[in-house]
Amino acid sequence: MSTLPAIKQVSGRAVPVPGDDVDTDRIIPARFMKCVTFDGLGEYAFYDVRFDADGNKKQHPLNEERFDGASIMLVGSNFGCGSSREHAPQSLHKFGVRAIIGLSYAEIFFGNSTTLGIPCVSVSEADRDALVKIVDADPTTEINVDLEGKKVTAAGQEFALTMTESAREALLNAEWDALALLLKDQEDIEAVAGKLYSV
């Protein structure tokens, strides 16, 4: 039996991150990727769009107090493009992001996010814009991402979501982390390894 939690719904407040083609270097600049582990990467998420060269805050939704504590990001198209660095979704996870709602995603970023248990769901551009307006008007609005019902709800409104079915099923069935699933069957792995070595 899996020790991973099934991820059927994610609820929380949201923050809009503007722009299309937001690449992984913007999500986590390369100079912050010298760490041995991913711990502490959260503080560097979107660093260069959040801070200037002197470390002063720039004008950006991620720096706005009204969006503090938001765990869902509203993004554009081709989010997470560029290099395939795993540090990008790791930095978002450490930053507190637990779901992303957008138009489309780079394939490797999508896969890396799924293995962290971060659903990356897609909605229409009109629905994304409607969600941004809802959140901008009232940042305390709770957004619910329902993977079972394939919908996003906010302020009494429902928006259809789409997601690669294999990823959706992996999250729903608590099978989203391949390494955790592998380690769960340690005894079976050792038994098969023993047989191979005895041949």
CSV table of C-alpha atoms in Angstrom, one decimal, residues 84-199:
chain,number,residue,atom,x,y,z
A,84,SER,CA,14.7,21.2,-17.6
A,85,ARG,CA,16.0,22.0,-14.1
A,86,GLU,CA,14.2,20.2,-11.3
A,87,HIS,CA,15.1,23.1,-9.1
A,88,ALA,CA,12.3,25.2,-10.6
A,89,PRO,CA,9.3,23.2,-9.3
A,90,GLN,CA,11.3,22.4,-6.1
A,91,SER,CA,11.7,26.2,-5.4
A,92,LEU,CA,8.0,26.7,-5.9
A,93,HIS,CA,7.2,23.8,-3.6
A,94,LYS,CA,9.5,25.2,-0.9
A,95,PHE,CA,7.9,28.7,-1.5
A,96,GLY,CA,4.6,27.1,-0.6
A,97,VAL,CA,2.9,26.5,-4.0
A,98,ARG,CA,0.6,23.5,-3.9
A,99,ALA,CA,-1.2,23.8,-7.2
A,100,ILE,CA,-0.8,25.8,-10.5
A,101,ILE,CA,-3.7,26.9,-12.7
A,102,GLY,CA,-2.7,28.1,-16.2
A,103,LEU,CA,-3.1,27.7,-19.9
A,104,SER,CA,-0.3,25.3,-20.7
A,105,TYR,CA,3.0,23.9,-19.3
A,106,ALA,CA,6.4,22.8,-20.6
A,107,GLU,CA,6.4,19.0,-20.5
A,108,ILE,CA,9.4,18.4,-18.3
A,109,PHE,CA,8.3,21.1,-15.8
A,110,PHE,CA,4.9,19.5,-15.7
A,111,GLY,CA,6.3,16.1,-15.0
A,112,ASN,CA,8.7,17.4,-12.3
A,113,SER,CA,5.8,19.2,-10.6
A,114,THR,CA,3.7,16.1,-10.7
A,115,THR,CA,6.4,14.1,-8.9
A,116,LEU,CA,6.3,16.7,-6.1
A,117,GLY,CA,2.5,16.4,-5.8
A,118,ILE,CA,1.9,19.8,-7.4
A,119,PRO,CA,-1.0,19.5,-9.8
A,120,CYS,CA,-0.6,21.7,-12.9
A,121,VAL,CA,-4.0,22.1,-14.4
A,122,SER,CA,-5.1,23.9,-17.5
A,123,VAL,CA,-8.1,26.2,-18.0
A,124,SER,CA,-9.2,28.3,-20.9
A,125,GLU,CA,-7.8,31.8,-21.3
A,126,ALA,CA,-11.1,33.3,-20.6
A,127,ASP,CA,-11.5,31.3,-17.4
A,128,ARG,CA,-7.9,32.1,-16.3
A,129,ASP,CA,-8.6,35.8,-16.8
A,130,ALA,CA,-11.9,35.4,-14.8
A,131,LEU,CA,-10.0,33.8,-11.9
A,132,VAL,CA,-7.4,36.5,-12.0
A,133,LYS,CA,-10.2,39.1,-11.7
A,134,ILE,CA,-11.8,37.3,-8.8
A,135,VAL,CA,-8.5,37.0,-6.9
A,136,ASP,CA,-7.5,40.6,-7.7
A,137,ALA,CA,-10.8,41.9,-6.4
A,138,ASP,CA,-10.6,39.8,-3.2
A,139,PRO,CA,-7.3,38.0,-2.5
A,140,THR,CA,-8.9,36.2,0.4
A,141,THR,CA,-11.1,34.2,-2.0
A,142,GLU,CA,-10.5,30.5,-1.6
A,143,ILE,CA,-9.8,28.6,-4.8
A,144,ASN,CA,-10.5,24.9,-5.0
A,145,VAL,CA,-8.8,22.7,-7.6
A,146,ASP,CA,-10.9,19.5,-7.8
A,147,LEU,CA,-9.0,16.8,-9.7
A,148,GLU,CA,-11.8,14.3,-9.3
A,149,GLY,CA,-14.5,16.6,-10.6
A,150,LYS,CA,-12.2,18.2,-13.1
A,151,LYS,CA,-13.2,21.7,-12.1
A,152,VAL,CA,-11.9,24.8,-10.3
A,153,THR,CA,-14.3,26.7,-8.1
A,154,ALA,CA,-14.0,30.2,-6.8
A,155,ALA,CA,-16.5,32.8,-5.5
A,156,GLY,CA,-19.4,30.5,-6.4
A,157,GLN,CA,-18.3,30.0,-9.9
A,158,GLU,CA,-17.1,26.8,-11.6
A,159,PHE,CA,-14.4,26.5,-14.3
A,160,ALA,CA,-13.6,23.3,-16.2
A,161,LEU,CA,-10.1,22.1,-15.9
A,162,THR,CA,-8.0,19.7,-18.1
A,163,MET,CA,-5.0,17.7,-17.1
A,164,THR,CA,-3.0,14.9,-18.7
A,165,GLU,CA,-4.9,11.8,-17.6
A,166,SER,CA,-1.9,9.8,-16.5
A,167,ALA,CA,-0.8,12.6,-14.2
A,168,ARG,CA,-4.3,13.1,-12.9
A,169,GLU,CA,-4.7,9.4,-12.1
A,170,ALA,CA,-1.2,9.3,-10.5
A,171,LEU,CA,-2.2,12.1,-8.1
A,172,LEU,CA,-5.7,10.6,-7.4
A,173,ASN,CA,-4.2,7.1,-6.8
A,174,ALA,CA,-1.3,8.3,-4.6
A,175,GLU,CA,1.2,7.1,-7.2
A,176,TRP,CA,2.8,10.5,-8.1
A,177,ASP,CA,6.3,10.0,-6.7
A,178,ALA,CA,8.1,7.2,-8.6
A,179,LEU,CA,11.0,7.1,-6.1
A,180,ALA,CA,8.7,6.7,-3.1
A,181,LEU,CA,6.8,3.9,-4.9
A,182,LEU,CA,10.1,2.2,-5.6
A,183,LEU,CA,11.3,2.5,-2.0
A,184,LYS,CA,8.0,1.2,-0.7
A,185,ASP,CA,8.8,-2.2,-2.3
A,186,GLN,CA,12.2,-2.5,-0.9
A,187,GLU,CA,11.8,-6.2,0.1
A,188,ASP,CA,10.7,-7.1,-3.4
A,189,ILE,CA,13.6,-5.1,-4.9
A,190,GLU,CA,16.1,-7.0,-2.8
A,191,ALA,CA,14.5,-10.3,-3.6
A,192,VAL,CA,14.7,-9.7,-7.4
A,193,ALA,CA,18.3,-8.3,-7.0
A,194,GLY,CA,19.2,-11.5,-5.1
A,195,LYS,CA,17.9,-13.7,-7.9
A,196,LEU,CA,19.7,-11.7,-10.5
A,197,TYR,CA,23.0,-11.9,-8.6
A,198,SER,CA,22.6,-15.6,-8.1
A,199,VAL,CA,22.3,-16.3,-11.8
